[in-house]
Structures are given as structure tokens and as C-alpha cells.
mmCIF file of C-alpha atoms and ligand atoms in Angstrom:
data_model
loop_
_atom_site.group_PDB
_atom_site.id
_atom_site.type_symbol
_atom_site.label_atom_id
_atom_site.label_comp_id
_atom_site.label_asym_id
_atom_site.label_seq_id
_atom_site.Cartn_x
_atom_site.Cartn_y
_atom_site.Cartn_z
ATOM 1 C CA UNK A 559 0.000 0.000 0.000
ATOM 2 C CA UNK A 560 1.325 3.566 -0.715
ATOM 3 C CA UNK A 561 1.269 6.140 1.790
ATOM 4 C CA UNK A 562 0.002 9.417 1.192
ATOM 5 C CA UNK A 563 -1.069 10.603 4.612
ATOM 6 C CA UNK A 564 2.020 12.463 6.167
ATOM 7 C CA UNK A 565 2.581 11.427 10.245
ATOM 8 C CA UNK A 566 2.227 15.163 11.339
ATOM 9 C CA UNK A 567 -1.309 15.161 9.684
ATOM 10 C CA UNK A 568 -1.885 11.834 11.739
ATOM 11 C CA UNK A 569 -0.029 13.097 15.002
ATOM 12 C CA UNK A 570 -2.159 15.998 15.305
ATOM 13 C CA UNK A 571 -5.601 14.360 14.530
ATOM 14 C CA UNK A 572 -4.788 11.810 17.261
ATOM 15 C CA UNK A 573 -3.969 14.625 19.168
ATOM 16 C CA UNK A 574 -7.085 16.129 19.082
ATOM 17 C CA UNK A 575 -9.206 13.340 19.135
ATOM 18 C CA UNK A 576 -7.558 12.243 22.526
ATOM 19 C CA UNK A 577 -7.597 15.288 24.219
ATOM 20 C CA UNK A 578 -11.656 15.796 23.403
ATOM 21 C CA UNK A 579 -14.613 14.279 23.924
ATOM 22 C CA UNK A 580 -17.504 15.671 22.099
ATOM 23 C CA UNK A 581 -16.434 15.279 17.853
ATOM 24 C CA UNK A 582 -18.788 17.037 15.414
ATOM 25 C CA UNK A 583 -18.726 15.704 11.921
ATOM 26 C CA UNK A 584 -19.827 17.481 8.945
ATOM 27 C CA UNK A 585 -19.888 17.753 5.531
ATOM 28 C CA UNK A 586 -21.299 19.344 2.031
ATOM 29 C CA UNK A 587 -25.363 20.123 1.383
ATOM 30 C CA UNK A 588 -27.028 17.814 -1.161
ATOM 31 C CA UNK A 589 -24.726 15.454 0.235
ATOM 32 C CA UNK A 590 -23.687 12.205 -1.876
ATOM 33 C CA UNK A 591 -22.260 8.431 -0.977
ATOM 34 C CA UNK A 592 -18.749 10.289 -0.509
ATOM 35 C CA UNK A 593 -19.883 12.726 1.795
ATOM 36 C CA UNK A 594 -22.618 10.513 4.034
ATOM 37 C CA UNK A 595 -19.707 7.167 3.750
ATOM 38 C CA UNK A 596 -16.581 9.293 4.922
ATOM 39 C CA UNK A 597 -18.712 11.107 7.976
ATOM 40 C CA UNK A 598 -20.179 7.664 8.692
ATOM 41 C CA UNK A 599 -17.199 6.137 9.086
ATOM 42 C CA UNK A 600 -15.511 8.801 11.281
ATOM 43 C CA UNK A 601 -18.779 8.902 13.150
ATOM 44 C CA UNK A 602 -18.709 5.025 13.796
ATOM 45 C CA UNK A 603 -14.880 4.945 14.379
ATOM 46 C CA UNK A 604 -14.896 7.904 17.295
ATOM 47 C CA UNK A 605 -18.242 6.058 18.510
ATOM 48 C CA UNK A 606 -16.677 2.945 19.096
ATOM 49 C CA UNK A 607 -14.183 4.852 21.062
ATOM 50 C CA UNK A 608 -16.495 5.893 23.086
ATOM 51 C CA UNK A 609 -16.351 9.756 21.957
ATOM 52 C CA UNK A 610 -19.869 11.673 22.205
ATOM 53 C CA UNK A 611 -19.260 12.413 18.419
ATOM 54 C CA UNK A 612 -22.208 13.434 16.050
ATOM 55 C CA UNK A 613 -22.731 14.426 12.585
ATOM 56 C CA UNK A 614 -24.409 17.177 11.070
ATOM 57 C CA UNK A 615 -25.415 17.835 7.455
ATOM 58 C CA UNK A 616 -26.231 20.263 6.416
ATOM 59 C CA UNK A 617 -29.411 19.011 4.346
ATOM 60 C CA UNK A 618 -31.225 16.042 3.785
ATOM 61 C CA UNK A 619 -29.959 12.822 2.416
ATOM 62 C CA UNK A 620 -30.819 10.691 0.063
ATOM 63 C CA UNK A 621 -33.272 7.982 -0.140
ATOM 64 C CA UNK A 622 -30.890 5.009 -1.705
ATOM 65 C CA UNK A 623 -27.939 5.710 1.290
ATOM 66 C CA UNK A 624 -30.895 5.815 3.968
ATOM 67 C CA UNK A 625 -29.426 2.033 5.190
ATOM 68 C CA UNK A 626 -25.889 2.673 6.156
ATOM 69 C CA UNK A 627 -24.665 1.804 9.401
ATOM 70 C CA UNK A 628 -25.248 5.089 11.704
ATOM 71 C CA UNK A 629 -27.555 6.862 9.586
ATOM 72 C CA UNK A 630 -30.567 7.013 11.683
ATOM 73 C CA UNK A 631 -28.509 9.279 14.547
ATOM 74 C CA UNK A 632 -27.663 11.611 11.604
ATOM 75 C CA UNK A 633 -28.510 15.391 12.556
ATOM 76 C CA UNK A 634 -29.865 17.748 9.527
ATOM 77 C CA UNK A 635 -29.289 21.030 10.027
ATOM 78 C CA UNK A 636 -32.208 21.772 8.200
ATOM 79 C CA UNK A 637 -34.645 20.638 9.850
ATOM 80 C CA UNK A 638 -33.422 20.204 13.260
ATOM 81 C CA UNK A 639 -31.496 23.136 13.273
ATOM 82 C CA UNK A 640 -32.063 24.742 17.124
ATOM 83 C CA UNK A 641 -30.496 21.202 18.090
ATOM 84 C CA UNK A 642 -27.873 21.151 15.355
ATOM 85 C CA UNK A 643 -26.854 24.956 16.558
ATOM 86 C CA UNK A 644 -26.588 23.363 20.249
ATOM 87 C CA UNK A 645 -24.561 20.491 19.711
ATOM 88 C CA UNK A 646 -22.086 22.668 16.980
ATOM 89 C CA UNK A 647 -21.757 25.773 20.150
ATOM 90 C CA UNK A 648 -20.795 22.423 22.343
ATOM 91 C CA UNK A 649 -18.204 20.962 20.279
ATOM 92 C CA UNK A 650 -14.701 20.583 21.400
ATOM 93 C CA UNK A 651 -13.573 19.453 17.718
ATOM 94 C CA UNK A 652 -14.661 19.668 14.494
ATOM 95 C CA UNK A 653 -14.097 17.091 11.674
ATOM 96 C CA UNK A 654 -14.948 18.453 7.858
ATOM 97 C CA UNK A 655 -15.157 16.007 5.556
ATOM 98 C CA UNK A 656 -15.526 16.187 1.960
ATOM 99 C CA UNK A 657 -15.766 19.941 0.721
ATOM 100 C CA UNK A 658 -13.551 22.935 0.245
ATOM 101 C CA UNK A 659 -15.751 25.521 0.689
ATOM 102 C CA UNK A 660 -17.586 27.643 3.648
ATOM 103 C CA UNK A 661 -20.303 28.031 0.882
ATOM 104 C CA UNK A 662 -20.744 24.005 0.556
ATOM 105 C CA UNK A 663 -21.881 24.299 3.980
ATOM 106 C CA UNK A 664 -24.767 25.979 3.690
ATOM 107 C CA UNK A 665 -26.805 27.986 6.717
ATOM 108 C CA UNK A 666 -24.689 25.985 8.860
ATOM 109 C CA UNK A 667 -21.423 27.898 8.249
ATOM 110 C CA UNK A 668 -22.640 30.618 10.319
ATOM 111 C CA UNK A 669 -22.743 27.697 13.526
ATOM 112 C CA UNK A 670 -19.747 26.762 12.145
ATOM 113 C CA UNK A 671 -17.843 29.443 12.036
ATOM 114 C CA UNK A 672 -19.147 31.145 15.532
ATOM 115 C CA UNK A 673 -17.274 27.494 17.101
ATOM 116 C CA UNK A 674 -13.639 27.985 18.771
ATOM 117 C CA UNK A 675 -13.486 24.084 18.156
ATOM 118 C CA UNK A 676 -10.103 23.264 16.383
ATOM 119 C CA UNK A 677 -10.866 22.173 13.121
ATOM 120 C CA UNK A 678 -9.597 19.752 10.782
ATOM 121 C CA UNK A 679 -10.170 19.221 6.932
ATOM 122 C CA UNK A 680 -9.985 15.563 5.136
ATOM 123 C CA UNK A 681 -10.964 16.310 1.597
ATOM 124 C CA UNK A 682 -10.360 15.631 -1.825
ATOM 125 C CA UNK A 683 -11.729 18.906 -4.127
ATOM 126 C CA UNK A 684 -8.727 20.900 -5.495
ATOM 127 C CA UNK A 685 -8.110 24.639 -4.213
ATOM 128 C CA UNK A 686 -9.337 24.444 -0.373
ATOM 129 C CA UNK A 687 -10.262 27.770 0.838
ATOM 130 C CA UNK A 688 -11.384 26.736 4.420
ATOM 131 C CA UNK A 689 -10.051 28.107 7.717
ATOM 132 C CA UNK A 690 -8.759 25.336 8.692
ATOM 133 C CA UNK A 691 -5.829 23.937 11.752
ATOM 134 C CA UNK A 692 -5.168 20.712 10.305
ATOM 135 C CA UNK A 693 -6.130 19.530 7.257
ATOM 136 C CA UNK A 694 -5.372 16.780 4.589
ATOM 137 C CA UNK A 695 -6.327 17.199 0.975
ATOM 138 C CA UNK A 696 -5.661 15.085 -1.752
ATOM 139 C CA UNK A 697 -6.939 15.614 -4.772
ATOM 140 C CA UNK A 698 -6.073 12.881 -6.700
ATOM 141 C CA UNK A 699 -7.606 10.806 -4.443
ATOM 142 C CA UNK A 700 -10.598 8.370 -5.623
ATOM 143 C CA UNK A 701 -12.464 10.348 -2.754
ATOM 144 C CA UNK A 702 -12.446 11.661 0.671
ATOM 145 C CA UNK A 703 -13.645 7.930 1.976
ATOM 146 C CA UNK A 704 -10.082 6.558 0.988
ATOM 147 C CA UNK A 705 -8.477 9.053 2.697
ATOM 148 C CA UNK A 706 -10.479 8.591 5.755
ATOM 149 C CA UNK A 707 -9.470 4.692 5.060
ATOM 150 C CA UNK A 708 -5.729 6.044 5.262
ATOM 151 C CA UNK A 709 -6.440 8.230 8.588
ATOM 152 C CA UNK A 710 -8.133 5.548 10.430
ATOM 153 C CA UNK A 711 -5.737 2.408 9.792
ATOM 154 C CA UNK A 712 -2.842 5.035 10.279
ATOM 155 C CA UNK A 713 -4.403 5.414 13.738
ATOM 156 C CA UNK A 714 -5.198 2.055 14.404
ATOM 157 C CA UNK A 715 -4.100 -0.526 12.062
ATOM 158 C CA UNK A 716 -6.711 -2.073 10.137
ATOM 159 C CA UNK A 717 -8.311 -3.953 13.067
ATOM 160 C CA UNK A 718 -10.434 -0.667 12.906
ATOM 161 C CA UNK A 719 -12.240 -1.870 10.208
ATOM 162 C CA UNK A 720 -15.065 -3.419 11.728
ATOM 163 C CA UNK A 721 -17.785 -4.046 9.091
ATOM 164 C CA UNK A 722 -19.484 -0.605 9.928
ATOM 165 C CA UNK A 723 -16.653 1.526 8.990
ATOM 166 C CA UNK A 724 -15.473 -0.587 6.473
ATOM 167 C CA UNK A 725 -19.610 -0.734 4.587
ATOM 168 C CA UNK A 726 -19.164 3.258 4.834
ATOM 169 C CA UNK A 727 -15.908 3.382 3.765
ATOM 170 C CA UNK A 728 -16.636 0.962 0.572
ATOM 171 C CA UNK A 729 -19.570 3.382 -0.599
ATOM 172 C CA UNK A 730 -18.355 6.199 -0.416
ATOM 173 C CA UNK A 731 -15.478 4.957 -2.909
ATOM 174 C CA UNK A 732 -17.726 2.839 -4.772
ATOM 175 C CA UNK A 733 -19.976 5.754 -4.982
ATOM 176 C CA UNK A 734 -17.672 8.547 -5.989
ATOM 177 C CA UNK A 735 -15.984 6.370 -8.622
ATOM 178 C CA UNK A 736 -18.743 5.543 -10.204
ATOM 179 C CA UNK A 737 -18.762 1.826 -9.060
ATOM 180 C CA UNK A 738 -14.850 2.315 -10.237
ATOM 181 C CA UNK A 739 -15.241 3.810 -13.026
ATOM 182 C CA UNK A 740 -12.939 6.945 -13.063
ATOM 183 C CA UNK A 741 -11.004 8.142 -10.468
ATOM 184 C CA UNK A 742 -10.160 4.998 -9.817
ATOM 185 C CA UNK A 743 -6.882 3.767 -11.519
ATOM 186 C CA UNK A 744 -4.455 3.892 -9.015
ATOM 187 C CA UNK A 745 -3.556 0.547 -7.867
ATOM 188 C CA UNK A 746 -4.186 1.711 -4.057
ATOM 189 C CA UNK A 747 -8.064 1.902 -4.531
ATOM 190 C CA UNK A 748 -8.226 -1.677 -5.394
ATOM 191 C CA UNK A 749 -5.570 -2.730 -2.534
ATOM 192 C CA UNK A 750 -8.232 -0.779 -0.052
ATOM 193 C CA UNK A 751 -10.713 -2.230 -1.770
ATOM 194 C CA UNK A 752 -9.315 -5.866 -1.337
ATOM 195 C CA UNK A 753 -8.531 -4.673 2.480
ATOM 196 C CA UNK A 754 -12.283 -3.710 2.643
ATOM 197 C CA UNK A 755 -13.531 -7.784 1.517
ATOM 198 C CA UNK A 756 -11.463 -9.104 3.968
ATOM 199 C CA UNK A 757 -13.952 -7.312 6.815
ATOM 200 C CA UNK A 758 -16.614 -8.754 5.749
ATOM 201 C CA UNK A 759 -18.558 -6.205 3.842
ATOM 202 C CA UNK A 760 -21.602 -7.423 1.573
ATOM 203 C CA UNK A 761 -20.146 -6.020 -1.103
ATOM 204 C CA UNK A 762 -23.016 -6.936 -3.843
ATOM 205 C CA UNK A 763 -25.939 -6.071 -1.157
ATOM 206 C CA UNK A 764 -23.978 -2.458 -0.972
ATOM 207 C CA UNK A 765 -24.278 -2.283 -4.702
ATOM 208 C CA UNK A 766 -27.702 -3.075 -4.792
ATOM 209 C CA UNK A 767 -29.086 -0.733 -2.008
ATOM 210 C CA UNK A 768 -27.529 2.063 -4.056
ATOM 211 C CA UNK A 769 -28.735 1.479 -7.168
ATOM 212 C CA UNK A 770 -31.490 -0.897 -7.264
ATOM 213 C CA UNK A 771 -34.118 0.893 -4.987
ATOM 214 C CA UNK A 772 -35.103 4.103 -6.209
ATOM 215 C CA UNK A 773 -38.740 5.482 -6.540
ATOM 216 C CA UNK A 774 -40.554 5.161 -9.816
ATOM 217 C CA UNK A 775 -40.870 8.378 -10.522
ATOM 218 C CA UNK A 776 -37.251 8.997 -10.226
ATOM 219 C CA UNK A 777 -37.053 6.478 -13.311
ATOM 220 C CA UNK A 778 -39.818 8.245 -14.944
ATOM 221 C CA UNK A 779 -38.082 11.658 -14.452
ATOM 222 C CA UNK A 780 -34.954 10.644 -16.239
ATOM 223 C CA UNK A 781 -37.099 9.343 -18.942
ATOM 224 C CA UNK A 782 -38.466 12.512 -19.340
ATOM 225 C CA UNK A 783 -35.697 14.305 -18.752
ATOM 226 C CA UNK A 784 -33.844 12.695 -21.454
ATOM 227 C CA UNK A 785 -36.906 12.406 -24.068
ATOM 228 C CA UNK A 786 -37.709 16.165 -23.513
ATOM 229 C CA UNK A 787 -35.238 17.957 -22.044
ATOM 230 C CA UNK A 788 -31.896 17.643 -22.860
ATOM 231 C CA UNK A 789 -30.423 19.897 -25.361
ATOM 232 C CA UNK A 790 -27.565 18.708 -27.888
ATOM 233 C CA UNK A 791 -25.136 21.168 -29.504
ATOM 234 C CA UNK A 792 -22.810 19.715 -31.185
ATOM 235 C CA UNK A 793 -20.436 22.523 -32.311
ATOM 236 C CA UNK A 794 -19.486 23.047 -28.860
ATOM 237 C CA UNK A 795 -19.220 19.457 -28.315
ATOM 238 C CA UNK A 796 -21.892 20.418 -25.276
ATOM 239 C CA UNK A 797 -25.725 18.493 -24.452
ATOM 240 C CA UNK A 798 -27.378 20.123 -21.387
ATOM 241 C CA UNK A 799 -30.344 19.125 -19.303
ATOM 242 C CA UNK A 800 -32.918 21.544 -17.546
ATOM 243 C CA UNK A 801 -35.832 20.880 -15.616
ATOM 244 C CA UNK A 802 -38.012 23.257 -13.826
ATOM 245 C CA UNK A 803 -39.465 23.327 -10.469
ATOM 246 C CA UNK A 804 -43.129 22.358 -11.105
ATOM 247 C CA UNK A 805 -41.393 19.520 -13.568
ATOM 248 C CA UNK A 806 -40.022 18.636 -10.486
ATOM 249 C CA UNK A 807 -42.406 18.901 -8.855
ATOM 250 C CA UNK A 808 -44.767 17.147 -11.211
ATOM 251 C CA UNK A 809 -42.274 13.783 -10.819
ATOM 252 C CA UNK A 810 -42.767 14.331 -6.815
ATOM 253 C CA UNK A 811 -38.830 14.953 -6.626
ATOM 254 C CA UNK A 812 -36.987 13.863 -3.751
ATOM 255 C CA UNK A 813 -34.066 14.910 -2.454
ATOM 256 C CA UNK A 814 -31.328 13.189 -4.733
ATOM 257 C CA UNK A 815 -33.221 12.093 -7.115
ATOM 258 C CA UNK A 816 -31.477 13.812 -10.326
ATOM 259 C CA UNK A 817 -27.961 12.471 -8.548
ATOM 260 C CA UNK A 818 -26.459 10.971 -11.739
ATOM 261 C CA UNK A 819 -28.576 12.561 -14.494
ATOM 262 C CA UNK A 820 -25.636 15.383 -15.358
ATOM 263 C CA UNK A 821 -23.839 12.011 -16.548
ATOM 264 C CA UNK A 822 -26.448 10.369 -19.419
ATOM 265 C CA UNK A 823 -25.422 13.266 -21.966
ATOM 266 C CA UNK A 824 -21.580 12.537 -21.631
ATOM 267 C CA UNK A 825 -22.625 8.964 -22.734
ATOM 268 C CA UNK A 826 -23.363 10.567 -26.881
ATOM 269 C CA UNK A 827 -20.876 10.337 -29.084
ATOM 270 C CA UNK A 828 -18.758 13.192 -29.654
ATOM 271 C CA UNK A 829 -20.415 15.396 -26.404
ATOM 272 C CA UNK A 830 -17.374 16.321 -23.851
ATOM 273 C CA UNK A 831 -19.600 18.742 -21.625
ATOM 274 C CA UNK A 832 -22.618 17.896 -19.808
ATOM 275 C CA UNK A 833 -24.736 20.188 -17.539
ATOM 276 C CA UNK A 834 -27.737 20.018 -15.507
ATOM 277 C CA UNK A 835 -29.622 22.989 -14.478
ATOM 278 C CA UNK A 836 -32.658 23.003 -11.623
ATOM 279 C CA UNK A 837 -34.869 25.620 -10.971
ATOM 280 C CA UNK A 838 -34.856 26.016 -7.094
ATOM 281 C CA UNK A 839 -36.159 28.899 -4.868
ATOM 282 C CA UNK A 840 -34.515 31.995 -5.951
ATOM 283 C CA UNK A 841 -32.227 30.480 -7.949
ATOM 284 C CA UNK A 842 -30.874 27.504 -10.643
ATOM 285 C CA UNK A 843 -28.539 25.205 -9.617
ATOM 286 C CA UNK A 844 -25.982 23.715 -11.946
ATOM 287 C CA UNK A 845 -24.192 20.568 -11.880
ATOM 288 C CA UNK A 846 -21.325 19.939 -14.826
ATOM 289 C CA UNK A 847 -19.168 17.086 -16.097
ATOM 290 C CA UNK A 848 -16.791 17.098 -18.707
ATOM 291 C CA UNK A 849 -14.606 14.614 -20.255
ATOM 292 C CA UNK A 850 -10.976 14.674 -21.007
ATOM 293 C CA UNK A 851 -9.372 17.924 -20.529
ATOM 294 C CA UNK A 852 -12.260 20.230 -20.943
ATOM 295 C CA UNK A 853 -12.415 21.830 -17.469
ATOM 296 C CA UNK A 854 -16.019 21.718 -16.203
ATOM 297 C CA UNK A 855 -14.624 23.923 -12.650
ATOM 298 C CA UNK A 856 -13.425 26.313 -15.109
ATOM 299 C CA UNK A 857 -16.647 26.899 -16.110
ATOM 300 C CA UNK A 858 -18.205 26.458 -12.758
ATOM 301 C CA UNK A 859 -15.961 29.221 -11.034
ATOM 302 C CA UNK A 860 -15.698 31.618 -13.509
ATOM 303 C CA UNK A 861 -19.693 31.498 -14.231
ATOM 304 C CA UNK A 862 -21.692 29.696 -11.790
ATOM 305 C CA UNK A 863 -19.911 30.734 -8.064
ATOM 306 C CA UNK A 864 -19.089 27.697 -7.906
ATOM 307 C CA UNK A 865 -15.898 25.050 -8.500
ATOM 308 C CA UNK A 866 -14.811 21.190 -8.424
ATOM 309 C CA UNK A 867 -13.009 18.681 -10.041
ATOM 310 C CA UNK A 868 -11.570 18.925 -13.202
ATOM 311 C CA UNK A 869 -14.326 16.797 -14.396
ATOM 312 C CA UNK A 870 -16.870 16.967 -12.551
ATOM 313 C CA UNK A 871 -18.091 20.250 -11.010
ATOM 314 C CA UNK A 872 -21.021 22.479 -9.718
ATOM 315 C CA UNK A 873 -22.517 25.983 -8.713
ATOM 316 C CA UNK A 874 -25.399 27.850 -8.746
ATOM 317 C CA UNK A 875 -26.693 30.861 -10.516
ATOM 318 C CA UNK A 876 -29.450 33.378 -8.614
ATOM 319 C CA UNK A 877 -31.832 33.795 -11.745
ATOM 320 C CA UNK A 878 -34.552 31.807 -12.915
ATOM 321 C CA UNK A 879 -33.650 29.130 -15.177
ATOM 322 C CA UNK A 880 -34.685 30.488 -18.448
ATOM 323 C CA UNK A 881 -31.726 33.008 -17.862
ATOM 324 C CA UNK A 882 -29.530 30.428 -16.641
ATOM 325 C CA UNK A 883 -29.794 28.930 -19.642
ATOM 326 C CA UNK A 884 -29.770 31.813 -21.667
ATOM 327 C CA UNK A 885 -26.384 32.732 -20.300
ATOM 328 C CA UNK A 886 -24.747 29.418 -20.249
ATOM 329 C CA UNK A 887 -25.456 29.022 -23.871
ATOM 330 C CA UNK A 888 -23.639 33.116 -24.506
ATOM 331 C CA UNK A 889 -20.638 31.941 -22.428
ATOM 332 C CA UNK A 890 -20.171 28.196 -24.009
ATOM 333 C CA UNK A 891 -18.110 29.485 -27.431
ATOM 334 C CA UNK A 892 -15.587 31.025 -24.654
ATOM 335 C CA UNK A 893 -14.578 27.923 -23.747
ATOM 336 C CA UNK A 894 -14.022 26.555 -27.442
ATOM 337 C CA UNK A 895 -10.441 26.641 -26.988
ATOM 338 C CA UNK A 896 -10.751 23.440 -24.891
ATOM 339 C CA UNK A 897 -12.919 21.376 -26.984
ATOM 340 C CA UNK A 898 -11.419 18.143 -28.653
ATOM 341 C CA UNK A 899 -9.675 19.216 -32.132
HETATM 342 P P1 5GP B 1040 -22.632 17.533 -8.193
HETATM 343 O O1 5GP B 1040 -22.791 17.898 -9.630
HETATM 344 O O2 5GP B 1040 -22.580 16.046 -8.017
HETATM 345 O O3 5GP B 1040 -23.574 18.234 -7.291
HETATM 346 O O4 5GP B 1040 -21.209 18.051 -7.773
HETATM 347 C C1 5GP B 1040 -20.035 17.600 -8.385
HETATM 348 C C2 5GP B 1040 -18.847 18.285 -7.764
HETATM 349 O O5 5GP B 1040 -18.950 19.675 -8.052
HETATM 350 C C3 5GP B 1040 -18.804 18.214 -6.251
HETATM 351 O O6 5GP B 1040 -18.032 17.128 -5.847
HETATM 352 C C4 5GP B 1040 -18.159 19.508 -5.870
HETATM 353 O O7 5GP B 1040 -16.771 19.390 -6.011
HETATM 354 C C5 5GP B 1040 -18.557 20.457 -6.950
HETATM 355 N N1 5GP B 1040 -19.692 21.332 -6.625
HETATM 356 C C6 5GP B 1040 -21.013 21.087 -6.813
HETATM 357 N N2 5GP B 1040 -21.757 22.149 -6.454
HETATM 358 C C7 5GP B 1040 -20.894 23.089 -6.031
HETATM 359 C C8 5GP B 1040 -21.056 24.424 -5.528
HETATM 360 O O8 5GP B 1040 -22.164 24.969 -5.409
HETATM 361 N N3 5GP B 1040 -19.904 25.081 -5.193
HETATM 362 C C9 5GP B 1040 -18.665 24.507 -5.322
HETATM 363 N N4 5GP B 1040 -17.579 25.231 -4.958
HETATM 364 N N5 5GP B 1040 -18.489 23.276 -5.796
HETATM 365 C C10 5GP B 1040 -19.580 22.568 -6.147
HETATM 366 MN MN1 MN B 1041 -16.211 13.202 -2.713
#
């Protein structure tokens, strides 16, 4: 196995973790496998310590991750905020896992950032802006549930992986890889992978709780979405897909339930830019994914107040989504110069 994770970073985390007792965990709004499997396994692991640790996110999860280990003592900020805002003014540590920005956060940041808790930073987005006192980021990293793999057998071998941390550990990678799909072809993810089996996970059950139990109308919205929806522009190598709130609406959408959609228009046949645009209160938010060197964070910092991965990035743009689209399609032929020749 490789070793990324430098012994200061480790020192200091150990540090903190055994010189406090009550650990708040967070992470990013519309959270995904990544986000829910790395804070449920650093919830688990400081539980089994015997820590008082919690996790907050900042919004509600969704539906197909509602099964892993832990996730029933999750705390939404949303909707159980004058608790959430009690437990964050109590915390003697906080763990961030996941995101690189105070805006990922949502109306927690304010909680957040009113805490003198030390606060530490395991994350795998490029360009961290977060006030941070320790923090590991590593953004070539499958996703921020291997490097919370790395923290927690650095701390304590990998006897730590009891099938609780391991399950949350093993979606969050499965997840964020696309069940290994990109991200994915460093040797290391399939050696923690490997390490994973050997704790027992139910590796194919995992699989199919993800994928295999979504609503009906979540099936029938991507139908529709695709059928209806999506616009194809070919000179700028560019399909896009926009749905408005009462189509939303109209398909009873639940929370996560266009996760994965920004991907179908990737899937034509000379299209290297995808986007998704929902209509929300106020304002549209946009979710982008490119292929090969077209940067999709490029696009998503410059335009949309937002940033990411190379490849796969997001924002949000406060106008409704007619002019969201509007303005996306004006800005596209700036970004020409990155298109495949
Ligand atoms: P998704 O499209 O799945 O919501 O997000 C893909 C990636 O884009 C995330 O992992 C995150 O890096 C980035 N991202 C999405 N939305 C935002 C946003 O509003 N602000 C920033 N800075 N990044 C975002
Ligand atoms: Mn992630």
C-alpha cells in the first residue's frame, strides 16, 4: 500500500481526538455516498471509542444511502437546526469532511464558524479555501472515503475496520468512482478495496441498495428528462439538461433524485460537456461534467460561483432558469479553446 497521509497530519488528529470528547462531523449540502460514507465512518470509528461524536449535514440525504450503518442518529441542520446549533456551540472538535468551501456548507457555516473548536479538513476537491488547523487534501484521491481509510488504519491498524466503517468506507469509494469507473486507476483503490472484503462487507448487497431501490418516478423523471429535455449542440461538443421546479415537482422529486442525471449526456458520441440545471427557490442550480481535458470547474468558477473537479463540477446561478440557460449558452463558445480538435 502507498502512503500518502504524512505522520504530522496523523499526530495531530490523534492529538485532538484524545484530548476531546464531544467530535462534530460534517460535511457538504445535497450530500452524496462520498460525503454521508466518509462522515459515517468517522462517526462510527470515534463512537466505538467511546467519543460523544455526532454528525451534522447540512441538508437532507438521500433515499438510496438511507441504510448505512449510523444513519438514523444523523442530525440535519435543516430541519433540526435549534439542536444542530446546540450540539455545533458544544463541540470541542470539528471534523470536515468532503468539501472545500464555507459556501458548501450551507446555513450551517454561520454555527460553524461562531465554534472555537479546532478544526480539521480531510478532503479531496482541489483549491481548499477553508479556515482550517489541520487539514489533509488530496486531490487525486478516488475520494475523501479513501483518505479517511488512510487516517483511520494510520491510527489504528486495520483492526479498525469493523464491518461498519469498512460498509461506509466501501460506498463512499464505490460511490464517488462511479462503481470504479474513473477516479479509480491507481492501484491503491483496489488494494483498499481488497482490504475492505477481507472485513466482511456485503459487497453486492452495498451495490444493490444504491442502485437498485429508487422510486418510480425517479425512473420516470430521467425518462423525461432525457426524451424532452436535454439539449444537444454539437459545435461546442456540449448536451445540457434543464428541468423546472413544477417539472419537479410534477415527478414528486426527492431529495437526490437527479444524482447521476448530469452524466447520461456525456454517454453521446462526440459530447465532452454535460450540464444540468434546476430551478430552485430563488435560484438555478448547476451541476457539470466534462470529459478529457475540458475543465467543467473552469466553467463552474468563472460562471456559476461555484468550482470542483476537473471533471466533474457544480454551482449555482441566482436567476430563474430560463436566464440560466440563456447565459450558459452566450458563455459556451468562450470555452471553445478546450474542446477536442
Ligand atoms: P454535483 O454535480 O454532483 O452536485 O457536484 C459535483 C462536484 O462539483 C462536487 O463534488 C463539488 O466538487 C462540486 N460542486 C457542486 N456544487 C458546487 C457548488 O455549489 N460550489 C462549489 N464550490 N463546488 C460545487
Ligand atoms: Mn467526494
Amino acid at each position: 500500500m502507498e502512503k500518502y497521509i504524512s505522520n504530522d497530519f496523523v499526530n495531530e488528529v490523534n492529538r485532538l481526538i484524545d484530548s476531546t470528547n464531544r467530535i462534530v462531523i460534517t460535511s457538504h449540502k445535497n450530500p452524496d455516498g462520498d460525503a454521508v460514507g466518509s462522515g459515517l465512518a468517522l462517526y462510527n470509528y470515534l463512537k466505538n471509542k467511546g467519543k460523544d461524536a455526532r454528525f451534522i449535514l447540512p441538508d437532507l440525504m438521500p433515499q438510496n444511502l438511507k441504510w448505512l450503518p449510523g444513519v438514523d442518529e444523523i442530525v440535519t441542520y435543516k430541519t433540526q437546526t435549534e439542536e444542530a446549533d446546540k450540539i455545533i456551540a458544544d463541540a470541542e472538535l470539528l471534523i470536515m469532511a468532503d468539501f472545500n468551501s464555507p459556501t458548501r456548507m450551507g446555513d450551517a457555516v454561520k454555527s460553524f464558524d461562531a465554534s472555537a473548536a479546532k478544526r480539521v479538513l480531510i478532503d479531496h476537491h482541489p483549491f481548499p479555501e477553508i479556515r482550517t488547523d489541520v487539514a489533509y487534501s488530496r486531490p487525486e484521491a478516488s475520494s475523501t472515503s479513501e483518505l479517511v481509510y488512510e487516517l483511520l488504519t494510520e491510527l489504528e491498524g486495520t483492526d479498525v475496520l469493523d464491518t461498519t466503517v469498512a460498509t461506509c468506507i466501501f460506498t463512499g469509494i464505490m460511490t464517488d468512482t462511479g462503481c470504479f469507473n474513473y477516479n479509480s486507476s491507481s492501484p491503491n483503490v483496489f488494494r483498499i478495496i481488497a482490504c475492505l472484503l477481507e472485513s466482511k462487507i456485503e459487497k453486492d448487497q452495498i451495490i444493490d441498495h444504491v442502485f437498485n431501490h429508487f422510486s418510480e418516478t425517479r425512473l420516470r423523471l430521467l425518462g423525461f428528462s432525457l426524451y424532452k429535455k436535454m439539449k444537444v449542440i454539437p459545435k461546442y461538443q456540449t448536451a445540457y439538461i434543464w428541468l423546472t421546479k413544477k417539472e419537479l415537482e410534477d415527478f414528486n422529486n426527492q431529495q437526490g433524485d437527479t444524482e447521476g442525471l448530469v452524466n447520461y449526456p456525456l454517454t453521446i458520441d462526440g459530447i465532452n460537456f454535460s450540464a444540468l440545471f434546476t430551478e430552485k427557490d430563488g435560484l438555478t442550480k448547476c451541476s457539470f461534467r466534462s470529459r478529457g481535458s475540458f475543465p467543467a470547474n473552469k466553467v463552474a468558477a468563472e460562471r456559476f460561483s461555484g468550482g470542483g473537479h476537473l471533471n466533474a463540477a457544480g454551482g449555482e446561478f441566482h436567476k430563474t432558469i430560463g436566464k440560466t440557460i440563456y447565459y450558459f449558452e452566450k458563455v459556451l463558445p468562450e470555452y471553445e479553446q478546450y474542446l477536442e480538435k
